[in-house]
Amino acid sequence: MIKAIQSFDEYTRAYAASIADPEKYWDDQAAQFIWKKKWDKTLEWNFSDPDVKWFIGGKLNITENILDRHATKTPDKVAIHWESNNPDEAGKDITYKQLYEQVCVFAGVLKQKGIKKGDRVCIYMPMIPELAIAVLACARIGAIHSVIFAGFSASAVADRVNDAKAVAVLTSDGSFRGTKSIAVKALIDEALQQCETVKTVLVAKRTGDAVAMKDGRDYWWDEAIAGATPVYEAEEMDSEDPLFILYTSGSTGKPKGVVHTIGGYMVYTAFSFANVFQYNEGDVYFCTADIGWITGHSYLVYGPLLQGATQVMFEGIPTYPDAGRFWSIIDKYAVTHFYTAPTAIRSLMSFGDTMVEKYSLKSLKVLGSVGEPINEEAWHWFNEHIGKKNCPIVDTWWQTETGGILISPLASITPLVPSYATLPLPGVQPVLVDANGTVLEGNNVEGNLCMKFPWPSIIRTTYGDHERCKQTYFSTYPNLYFTGDGCKRDEKGYYRIMGRVDDVINVSGHRFGTAEIESAINEQADVIESAVVGYPHEVKGQGIYAYVICDKTDKNEDQLRKEILDSIVKLIGPIAKPDKIQIVTGLPKTRSGKIMRRILRKVAEGDLNNLGDTSTLLDPEIVEEIKKGAL
Ligand code: 6R9
């Protein structure tokens, strides 16, 4: 287990040491874990192939560091307080001993179904304990999990299952979200019509709704575990074996499978959890993210459990039965650490302070924010109304690709500045570069955020397509990892993230590529071409604005918009629905045929008088039309 840094002085020393001798620094951290065999060499790397390996030759199983370790030391300590969607339905408290047992039993089921080390297993489930168990059981037997957020459509699931060539899918009959009950298994059935590699589907019971079960492929979870022989022996894995694939959107093409490997990811998620949150014995941690996103992987499943923490896992939504739900959960479990997203804060702010005032929130010690830049208004509301000006807010900057938090205050240690992610964690070496790739030295500079040295949980590859990994992250600037974010370093050397500089839109903390949404829009039969941009949105951070050219048709605009939305829901999921769809007769293009997104962004922002130079456009007239029709 990682011992956290205790003071700003110690942080400064640790940071300096981690830069002077990174291998020594990470050797010391890695030595805090259970390895089946110690690594022979700490690090080999280059950012040109790219090829990064940490703790080379080390053998381990990450779940031994979660289950065996804590089930032995603190068997009766609660690992997960599971809180049901419905506050009147009893939740479940799962101790480390019980978690160990349940994971070993389910690992036995996976083995019995013929799933082996290295096989890919897709998991599409609501936030029920079986989801955490499924993830850990895969890791236990050395299968590579690929969790797909349970809001994605059948078509998006099929794409991911096929890309990963998954042999099994773990799912549930249905799910509860607020007042809704959602048919999860039916969606999987639809997805799997397009997938040939899946041989086994295990279905956990949640809603009890009737579902179709395919003979020889589909099995009920509870029946399978009843007949299973537990696997207590954890598979011996190599430090650089893949732990999981998680699909994420970029500026081009389909979502790509980000691959993380076991040793480095383990060391870094535990390290960053311990240091950023300063979790201490007896604390109760609550991260509101879904396990379908990276935050749920690193700071719900792996980081906290590696550190033996007690945490809350919540099935439902922040506004059910009312907008005080998070606050009621905090009081119910005496939560000390609360980690959420700016979009949730802004949304809950809008329900008024009376929703908060009913609750004491006095157990809270540390607040955290993740997923998008936190605006000052939301920061202050969070600080005053939730933290009662008594809790540091850790504004944690990181990405699916970074595996763990890279820039963030350490709670109660780093001086805070609202809307600043502040300083890099030990071992993290950020650089800012200008458009020409020149590294900007010194303070008071703004540029594109890159990393010049690997940290243990850096992305290793994109599944099945290493070239794509190289092109996306390691080619924009030679020998640097490019994050896709713009960033400012102020006069004191503090970092402030300015948002994406590429064609990625961050909607409520969820990433979408403009190209991905455009291609879903273009599937609607009448659409000729489309262009999608982000624009500032009060609650979601960014909203999605689509400009669409359609063929001549008898359909009216409302009908067209509806069909376009249907196409997006079908191909990606409701979370990617544009807020605004403007039907246009043309798009502003340069003579070389490139869409001038800058102009479309300005119109979407409502900044119609500052469109800049439009003289290089093929057809400047079109801008006038777009301005007139702006929504
Ligand atoms: C962890 C996660 C990554 C993108 C990232 C950036 C934005 C995340 C942020 C933040 C400002 C923060 N982002 N945390 N921007 N301040 N504290 O969200 O991963 O879904 O891959 O998104 O989110 O733009 O590049 P992911």
XYZ file of C-alpha atoms and ligand atoms in Angstrom:
657
model
C 0.000 0.000 0.000
C 1.116 3.508 -0.770
C 2.017 5.882 2.026
C 0.860 9.357 1.086
C 2.932 12.534 1.074
C 2.179 14.575 4.217
C 3.214 18.156 3.559
C 3.937 20.632 0.787
C 7.598 20.447 1.661
C 7.546 16.724 1.270
C 5.716 17.090 -2.058
C 8.408 19.475 -3.317
C 11.137 17.057 -2.311
C 9.296 14.048 -3.737
C 8.704 15.882 -6.998
C 12.361 16.818 -7.339
C 13.440 13.272 -6.516
C 10.992 11.798 -9.042
C 12.482 13.941 -11.808
C 16.096 13.428 -10.815
C 15.762 9.642 -10.691
C 12.350 8.433 -11.903
C 13.322 4.786 -11.788
C 14.336 4.942 -8.167
C 11.206 6.896 -7.287
C 8.832 4.383 -8.901
C 10.846 1.394 -7.682
C 10.144 2.542 -4.139
C 6.425 2.939 -4.842
C 6.119 -0.403 -6.636
C 7.870 -2.147 -3.747
C 4.765 -1.436 -1.624
C 2.751 -4.070 -3.512
C 2.545 -7.853 -3.571
C 4.451 -9.241 -6.558
C 4.734 -12.902 -7.385
C 8.154 -12.102 -8.802
C 10.008 -8.814 -8.565
C 10.688 -6.878 -11.791
C 14.150 -7.037 -13.365
C 14.211 -3.574 -14.850
C 12.100 -0.538 -13.958
C 11.604 1.255 -17.250
C 12.269 1.123 -20.970
C 10.714 3.717 -23.177
C 10.622 5.767 -26.318
C 7.856 8.069 -27.513
C 8.619 7.562 -31.188
C 7.327 3.989 -31.685
C 5.877 4.527 -28.975
C 7.026 1.770 -26.645
C 6.738 2.114 -22.889
C 7.321 -0.693 -20.412
C 7.314 -0.440 -16.625
C 8.463 -2.973 -14.046
C 9.751 -5.278 -16.754
C 9.750 -8.964 -15.937
C 7.617 -8.429 -12.822
C 4.904 -11.032 -12.201
C 1.762 -10.290 -10.258
C -1.987 -10.343 -10.091
C -3.544 -6.959 -9.350
C -6.429 -8.560 -7.457
C -4.067 -10.084 -4.891
C -3.243 -6.517 -3.953
C -6.938 -5.790 -3.470
C -8.545 -9.000 -2.301
C -6.023 -11.331 -0.710
C -4.236 -8.437 0.930
C -7.201 -6.702 2.517
C -9.306 -9.824 3.108
C -6.438 -11.075 5.248
C -5.658 -7.819 7.027
C -9.128 -6.277 7.372
C -11.628 -8.999 6.456
C -14.632 -7.331 8.070
C -13.966 -3.848 6.827
C -16.592 -2.649 4.341
C -15.117 -2.349 0.865
C -18.317 -1.227 -0.832
C -21.479 0.297 0.588
C -23.767 -0.304 -2.338
C -26.642 2.187 -2.510
C -29.643 1.240 -4.609
C -31.352 3.523 -7.115
C -34.424 3.474 -4.915
C -33.694 4.883 -1.445
C -36.395 2.629 0.007
C -34.688 -0.505 -1.223
C -32.028 -1.766 1.161
C -28.506 -1.467 -0.134
C -25.691 -3.930 0.492
C -22.512 -3.665 2.492
C -19.763 -5.843 1.068
C -16.715 -6.472 3.225
C -13.248 -7.192 1.852
C -13.679 -10.843 2.822
C -17.004 -11.063 1.024
C -15.629 -9.284 -2.017
C -12.753 -11.751 -2.112
C -15.138 -14.711 -1.902
C -17.523 -13.348 -4.508
C -14.775 -12.496 -6.986
C -13.196 -15.941 -6.575
C -16.547 -17.618 -7.127
C -17.263 -15.589 -10.234
C -13.721 -16.189 -11.478
C -14.631 -19.870 -11.188
C -17.669 -19.276 -13.403
C -15.573 -17.534 -16.052
C -13.043 -20.375 -16.050
C -15.770 -22.976 -16.231
C -17.145 -21.210 -19.324
C -13.745 -21.655 -20.927
C -12.603 -18.039 -20.642
C -8.817 -17.885 -20.489
C -5.968 -15.514 -19.795
C -5.766 -12.931 -22.587
C -9.398 -13.379 -23.749
C -11.417 -10.202 -24.039
C -14.614 -9.928 -22.011
C -17.043 -7.047 -22.572
C -19.049 -5.853 -19.604
C -22.266 -3.899 -20.133
C -23.974 -3.485 -16.784
C -25.631 -0.992 -14.495
C -23.899 0.142 -11.293
C -24.648 -2.962 -9.262
C -22.114 -4.896 -7.137
C -21.878 -7.580 -9.850
C -20.230 -4.990 -12.097
C -17.312 -4.467 -9.713
C -17.150 -8.221 -9.131
C -17.127 -8.884 -12.887
C -14.242 -6.479 -13.457
C -12.150 -7.987 -10.666
C -12.975 -11.567 -11.666
C -11.643 -10.879 -15.162
C -8.452 -9.491 -13.665
C -8.256 -12.520 -11.356
C -8.130 -14.985 -14.265
C -6.113 -12.698 -16.548
C -8.938 -11.957 -18.988
C -8.891 -8.434 -20.441
C -12.029 -6.541 -19.478
C -13.626 -3.973 -21.691
C -16.388 -2.159 -19.858
C -18.875 -0.394 -22.103
C -20.909 2.382 -20.486
C -24.484 1.114 -20.268
C -25.847 4.197 -22.050
C -24.354 3.239 -25.410
C -26.606 1.888 -28.152
C -26.651 -1.670 -29.513
C -24.736 -0.551 -32.548
C -22.025 1.137 -30.449
C -21.791 -2.002 -28.302
C -21.428 -4.189 -31.386
C -18.600 -1.976 -32.705
C -16.716 -2.313 -29.432
C -17.348 -6.045 -29.009
C -16.161 -6.661 -32.564
C -13.112 -4.440 -32.292
C -12.045 -6.293 -29.132
C -13.077 -9.706 -30.571
C -14.653 -10.436 -27.216
C -15.464 -14.047 -26.365
C -17.982 -13.212 -23.640
C -20.357 -10.478 -22.531
C -21.360 -9.891 -18.920
C -24.638 -8.052 -18.517
C -27.925 -7.819 -16.583
C -31.600 -8.340 -17.345
C -32.329 -4.669 -16.949
C -31.415 -1.603 -14.955
C -33.061 1.051 -12.814
C -32.317 4.709 -13.396
C -34.532 7.059 -11.456
C -38.131 6.191 -12.297
C -37.092 4.321 -15.433
C -36.420 0.667 -15.925
C -34.209 -0.065 -18.918
C -34.071 -3.290 -20.936
C -30.344 -4.044 -20.903
C -30.337 -7.675 -22.040
C -32.595 -6.916 -25.033
C -30.050 -4.336 -26.182
C -27.251 -6.890 -25.860
C -29.291 -9.396 -27.884
C -29.657 -6.821 -30.627
C -25.951 -5.953 -30.520
C -24.839 -9.568 -30.600
C -26.691 -10.216 -33.841
C -23.733 -8.435 -35.395
C -21.028 -10.165 -33.345
C -19.638 -13.578 -34.104
C -16.913 -13.945 -31.531
C -19.121 -14.003 -28.413
C -19.735 -17.521 -27.146
C -20.994 -16.816 -23.630
C -23.328 -14.257 -22.064
C -23.801 -14.124 -18.298
C -26.856 -12.249 -17.082
C -27.177 -10.828 -13.574
C -30.721 -10.354 -12.270
C -31.611 -6.839 -11.313
C -35.075 -5.801 -12.477
C -36.586 -9.287 -12.720
C -38.105 -8.355 -16.089
C -38.582 -11.206 -18.543
C -35.734 -11.535 -21.033
C -34.951 -13.917 -23.877
C -32.194 -16.431 -23.084
C -30.381 -18.066 -25.969
C -29.713 -21.741 -25.408
C -26.064 -22.631 -25.162
C -24.978 -18.986 -25.039
C -26.844 -17.241 -22.238
C -26.649 -18.174 -18.548
C -28.123 -16.659 -15.409
C -25.499 -15.288 -13.070
C -27.073 -16.634 -9.873
C -27.419 -20.144 -11.296
C -23.868 -20.092 -12.609
C -22.376 -19.052 -9.266
C -24.462 -21.620 -7.408
C -22.737 -24.380 -9.350
C -19.272 -22.847 -9.507
C -16.029 -23.985 -7.965
C -14.262 -20.881 -6.678
C -10.844 -20.092 -8.111
C -8.707 -18.913 -5.219
C -5.464 -19.095 -7.151
C -4.861 -15.793 -8.929
C -3.422 -16.123 -12.428
C 0.218 -15.112 -12.664
C 0.399 -12.131 -15.004
C 3.243 -10.170 -16.506
C 3.556 -6.548 -15.479
C 3.029 -5.513 -19.111
C 0.081 -7.829 -19.848
C -3.037 -5.816 -20.687
C -5.432 -5.287 -17.789
C -8.225 -3.668 -19.768
C -9.390 -1.935 -22.898
C -11.568 1.147 -22.583
C -12.994 2.779 -25.690
C -12.794 6.518 -25.971
C -13.511 9.094 -28.647
C -10.897 11.102 -30.460
C -11.016 13.707 -33.165
C -11.085 11.217 -36.021
C -12.765 7.936 -36.839
C -14.443 5.460 -34.531
C -13.715 5.307 -30.806
C -10.444 3.570 -30.095
C -9.619 0.988 -27.477
C -7.165 2.492 -25.011
C -5.041 -0.300 -23.525
C -3.661 -0.189 -19.981
C -1.291 -2.784 -18.579
C -1.264 -4.281 -15.133
C 1.867 -3.283 -13.203
C 2.095 0.396 -14.032
C -1.635 0.962 -13.801
C -1.753 -0.673 -10.376
C 1.105 1.371 -8.972
C -0.115 4.657 -10.389
C -3.826 4.412 -9.526
C -3.052 3.485 -5.912
C -0.334 6.148 -5.725
C -2.501 8.936 -7.126
C -5.556 7.922 -5.073
C -3.549 7.976 -1.844
C -1.814 11.265 -2.557
C -4.526 13.334 -4.188
C -7.360 12.378 -1.836
C -5.321 11.844 1.327
C -7.656 9.051 2.344
C -7.066 7.915 5.910
C -8.193 4.930 7.942
C -11.866 5.267 8.884
C -12.711 7.607 5.995
C -15.557 6.886 3.582
C -14.987 7.759 -0.043
C -17.732 8.348 -2.630
C -16.995 8.711 -6.332
C -20.123 9.357 -8.390
C -18.654 8.219 -11.719
C -19.968 5.178 -13.543
C -17.537 2.278 -13.887
C -18.160 2.558 -17.641
C -15.793 5.546 -17.743
C -12.116 5.766 -16.796
C -12.883 7.589 -13.534
C -14.923 4.598 -12.397
C -12.072 2.256 -13.352
C -9.260 4.118 -11.643
C -11.013 5.805 -8.724
C -13.850 3.463 -7.886
C -12.646 -0.022 -8.711
C -8.875 0.000 -8.631
C -7.328 2.944 -6.728
C -9.532 2.920 -3.607
C -9.722 -0.877 -3.358
C -5.947 -1.222 -3.766
C -5.612 1.137 -0.822
C -8.153 -0.840 1.224
C -10.611 2.037 1.364
C -14.288 1.947 2.267
C -16.389 3.469 -0.440
C -19.916 4.090 -1.646
C -21.069 2.739 -5.009
C -24.310 4.336 -6.183
C -26.641 2.767 -8.711
C -28.912 5.713 -9.405
C -28.945 9.298 -10.618
C -28.359 12.550 -8.692
C -31.939 13.785 -9.129
C -33.921 10.770 -7.924
C -36.058 10.824 -5.896
C -35.001 14.478 -5.785
C -31.968 16.682 -6.324
C -30.826 16.098 -2.742
C -29.879 12.465 -3.356
C -26.079 12.880 -3.282
C -26.341 14.915 -0.085
C -28.584 12.341 1.549
C -26.093 9.585 0.642
C -23.249 11.650 2.129
C -25.134 11.949 5.427
C -26.282 8.320 5.401
C -22.784 6.848 5.131
C -20.886 9.735 6.769
C -18.939 10.251 3.555
C -15.628 12.050 4.049
C -14.406 12.219 0.432
C -16.764 13.197 -2.371
C -15.545 13.077 -5.989
C -17.853 14.252 -8.774
C -18.038 16.183 -12.056
C -18.602 19.896 -12.689
C -21.677 19.101 -14.783
C -23.310 17.406 -11.784
C -22.403 20.366 -9.568
C -23.882 22.863 -12.034
C -27.012 20.817 -12.468
C -27.567 20.417 -8.710
C -26.829 24.109 -8.138
C -29.754 24.954 -10.383
C -32.213 23.244 -8.016
C -31.520 25.863 -5.375
C -29.804 25.819 -2.009
C -32.783 24.459 -0.078
C -32.074 21.017 -1.519
C -28.706 21.127 0.230
C -29.721 22.842 3.452
C -31.754 19.835 4.568
C -28.539 17.883 5.062
C -25.698 18.348 7.502
C -22.785 17.241 5.257
C -20.607 17.595 8.329
C -18.699 14.372 7.691
C -17.087 15.811 4.541
C -13.350 16.498 4.536
C -12.290 16.507 0.866
C -14.106 17.359 -2.369
C -12.965 16.406 -5.848
C -13.816 17.429 -9.394
C -13.065 15.656 -12.668
C -13.995 15.431 -16.319
C -13.950 19.009 -17.565
C -12.786 22.426 -16.488
C -14.686 23.603 -13.405
C -15.910 27.174 -13.804
C -15.443 29.557 -10.899
C -19.149 29.833 -10.106
C -19.489 26.074 -9.697
C -16.214 25.930 -7.752
C -17.426 28.530 -5.257
C -20.843 26.924 -4.857
C -19.216 23.531 -4.254
C -16.830 25.105 -1.765
C -19.448 27.119 0.135
C -22.574 24.987 0.064
C -21.125 21.488 0.081
C -17.688 21.898 1.662
C -18.865 24.695 4.030
C -15.536 26.381 3.219
C -13.864 23.650 5.205
C -12.933 21.120 2.540
C -10.197 21.447 -0.045
C -11.399 20.883 -3.621
C -9.036 18.756 -5.670
C -9.526 19.690 -9.321
C -8.058 16.579 -10.899
C -6.917 16.751 -14.517
C -6.342 13.520 -16.415
C -7.619 11.386 -19.288
C -8.616 7.852 -20.247
C -5.190 7.616 -21.851
C -3.277 8.741 -18.779
C -4.884 6.047 -16.598
C -4.630 8.220 -13.497
C -4.641 11.815 -12.264
C -1.606 13.760 -13.550
C -2.203 17.352 -12.482
C -4.058 18.077 -9.264
C -3.723 19.557 -5.823
C -2.999 17.098 -3.032
C -5.846 17.597 -0.559
C -4.965 19.940 2.331
C -1.375 20.145 1.054
C -1.295 22.106 -2.198
C -2.532 25.710 -2.008
C -5.720 25.976 -4.092
C -6.657 28.391 -6.840
C -10.242 28.100 -8.129
C -10.398 26.576 -11.640
C -6.721 25.560 -11.524
C -5.615 21.930 -11.526
C -2.490 23.425 -9.887
C 0.608 21.177 -9.931
C 1.798 17.902 -11.458
C 1.992 14.779 -9.298
C 5.461 13.379 -8.663
C 6.789 11.690 -11.784
C 4.662 13.818 -14.107
C 6.572 16.145 -16.436
C 4.231 18.499 -18.305
C 5.416 20.819 -21.053
C 3.524 23.455 -23.008
C 4.237 23.846 -26.703
C 3.165 26.416 -29.247
C 1.610 25.650 -32.650
C 5.060 25.122 -34.186
C 6.005 22.604 -31.576
C 8.395 24.900 -29.741
C 8.499 24.123 -26.046
C 7.496 27.192 -24.034
C 9.938 27.659 -21.193
C 9.261 29.539 -17.979
C 6.037 30.735 -16.458
C 3.158 32.846 -17.653
C 2.785 30.914 -20.902
C -0.095 29.244 -22.685
C 0.051 26.407 -25.180
C -0.786 22.817 -25.925
C -0.293 20.448 -23.011
C 2.155 17.583 -23.564
C 4.133 15.198 -21.375
C 7.802 14.628 -21.969
C 8.417 11.594 -19.788
C 6.322 8.463 -19.151
C 4.500 7.824 -15.877
C 3.561 4.238 -14.985
C -0.067 4.285 -16.208
C 0.442 5.925 -19.601
C -1.523 4.377 -22.526
C 0.448 1.503 -24.070
C -1.407 1.132 -27.362
C -4.794 1.358 -29.021
C -6.185 -2.122 -29.271
C -5.391 -3.834 -32.574
C -3.974 -0.672 -34.162
C -0.710 0.562 -32.712
C -0.211 2.995 -35.570
C -3.340 4.825 -34.495
C -1.922 5.273 -31.007
C 1.255 6.684 -32.509
C -0.589 9.027 -34.881
C -3.039 10.306 -32.290
C -0.791 10.933 -29.319
C 2.862 10.761 -30.305
C 3.124 12.322 -33.767
C 1.853 15.876 -33.374
C 5.048 16.811 -31.536
C 8.087 14.527 -31.805
C 9.029 12.746 -28.586
C 6.114 14.162 -26.643
C 2.777 12.693 -25.559
C 0.123 15.165 -26.765
C -2.974 15.430 -24.577
C -5.291 17.361 -26.916
C -5.822 20.013 -24.229
C -4.861 23.650 -24.176
C -3.303 24.860 -20.946
C -1.926 27.897 -19.211
C 0.976 27.975 -16.730
C 0.694 31.053 -14.550
C 3.387 33.158 -12.951
C 3.690 30.722 -10.042
C 3.936 27.673 -12.281
C 0.352 26.546 -11.617
C -1.515 24.815 -14.422
C -4.956 25.785 -15.641
C -6.590 23.543 -18.235
C -8.295 25.557 -20.975
C -10.219 22.746 -22.735
C -9.716 20.700 -25.877
C -7.819 22.116 -28.821
C -8.878 19.318 -31.179
C -12.232 18.223 -32.586
C -13.319 16.567 -29.377
C -16.418 17.854 -27.594
C -16.751 17.323 -23.854
C -20.447 17.041 -23.006
C -21.126 16.606 -19.307
C -17.657 15.145 -18.952
C -18.232 12.642 -21.784
C -15.992 12.792 -24.809
C -17.283 12.717 -28.351
C -15.440 13.241 -31.593
C -17.190 15.623 -33.967
C -16.478 13.136 -36.770
C -18.197 10.362 -34.823
C -21.403 12.381 -34.418
C -21.268 13.617 -38.008
C -21.038 10.096 -39.307
C -24.125 9.086 -37.270
C -26.014 12.122 -38.635
C -24.977 11.275 -42.181
C -26.613 7.863 -41.858
C -30.040 9.521 -41.969
C -31.209 8.973 -45.558
C -31.846 12.621 -46.473
C -28.588 13.989 -45.124
C -25.933 15.031 -47.622
C -23.350 16.466 -45.281
C -23.005 17.724 -41.741
C -20.639 19.577 -39.444
C -20.723 19.394 -35.675
C -19.139 21.802 -33.197
C -19.232 22.342 -29.450
C -20.474 25.538 -27.812
C -20.548 26.693 -24.185
C -23.486 25.181 -22.296
C -24.512 26.273 -18.815
C -24.932 22.815 -17.326
C -23.200 20.390 -19.659
C -20.017 22.430 -20.095
C -20.292 22.025 -23.827
C -23.377 21.476 -25.935
C -23.466 19.894 -29.384
C -24.484 22.068 -32.341
C -25.009 20.336 -35.693
C -25.244 21.999 -39.086
C -26.853 19.675 -41.584
C -27.360 19.835 -45.349
C -30.275 17.699 -46.556
C -31.461 16.587 -49.970
C -34.698 17.955 -51.379
C -37.464 16.208 -49.477
C -41.146 16.589 -48.570
C -40.299 16.203 -44.900
C -40.429 19.353 -42.805
C -37.508 20.438 -40.659
C -38.969 19.042 -37.446
C -39.349 15.634 -39.048
C -35.790 15.775 -40.371
C -34.447 16.759 -36.962
C -36.320 13.921 -35.317
C -34.948 11.380 -37.771
C -31.428 12.722 -37.352
C -31.726 12.395 -33.571
C -33.060 8.853 -33.985
C -30.033 7.984 -36.072
C -27.657 9.256 -33.384
C -29.514 7.427 -30.620
C -29.350 4.241 -32.686
C -25.691 4.493 -33.628
C -24.142 6.019 -30.497
C -26.740 6.473 -27.761
C -28.901 9.238 -26.283
C -25.890 10.847 -24.575
C -24.606 12.082 -27.958
C -27.819 13.869 -29.037
C -27.124 17.395 -30.346
C -28.759 20.228 -28.453
C -29.304 22.135 -31.665
C -29.665 21.042 -35.271
C -29.663 23.751 -37.900
C -30.692 22.699 -41.404
C -28.563 24.633 -43.911
C -28.094 24.646 -47.675
C -24.295 24.750 -47.528
C -21.299 24.854 -45.188
C -18.506 27.436 -45.111
C -15.631 25.780 -46.926
C -12.229 26.927 -48.020
C -11.218 26.617 -51.644
C -9.501 23.377 -50.764
C -12.781 21.997 -49.411
C -12.027 22.195 -45.708
C -14.923 23.158 -43.458
C -14.121 26.364 -41.545
C -15.202 25.153 -38.137
C -13.990 28.342 -36.539
C -16.918 30.177 -38.163
C -19.407 27.495 -37.200
C -18.186 27.639 -33.594
C -18.654 31.400 -33.483
C -22.212 31.119 -34.815
C -22.987 28.348 -32.312
C -21.668 30.570 -29.508
C -23.949 33.366 -30.729
C -20.936 35.555 -31.475
C -22.225 36.582 -34.904
C -20.247 39.793 -35.267
C -16.809 38.327 -34.792
C -16.528 35.752 -37.497
C -13.085 36.906 -38.544
C -11.771 36.704 -42.067
C -14.211 34.961 -44.407
C -12.538 36.056 -47.628
C -10.864 32.723 -48.276
C -14.219 30.977 -48.397
C -15.460 29.396 -51.575
C -18.925 30.844 -51.013
C -19.004 33.674 -48.449
C -22.766 34.046 -49.011
C -23.427 30.864 -47.113
C -22.199 32.494 -43.910
C -24.977 35.064 -44.128
C -27.580 32.342 -44.509
C -26.168 30.390 -41.563
C -26.133 33.518 -39.402
C -29.783 34.237 -40.233
C -30.881 30.726 -39.348
C -28.767 30.460 -36.176
C -30.588 28.750 -33.305
C -10.747 11.629 -16.464
C -11.483 11.975 -17.704
C -10.401 13.616 -20.704
C -10.583 15.070 -21.044
C -9.308 15.866 -20.911
C -9.843 17.250 -20.612
C -11.066 16.983 -19.766
C -10.733 16.005 -17.464
C -10.374 17.795 -16.284
C -10.539 18.167 -17.631
C -10.195 20.380 -17.077
C -10.122 18.836 -15.326
N -10.779 17.034 -18.326
N -10.496 16.456 -16.221
N -10.447 19.452 -18.019
N -10.023 20.113 -15.782
N -9.978 18.594 -14.014
O -12.342 12.825 -17.698
O -11.094 11.296 -18.840
O -13.153 11.039 -20.290
O -10.821 10.619 -21.164
O -11.636 12.926 -20.687
O -11.494 15.663 -20.124
O -10.220 17.882 -21.788
O -8.546 15.792 -22.084
P -11.710 11.407 -20.283
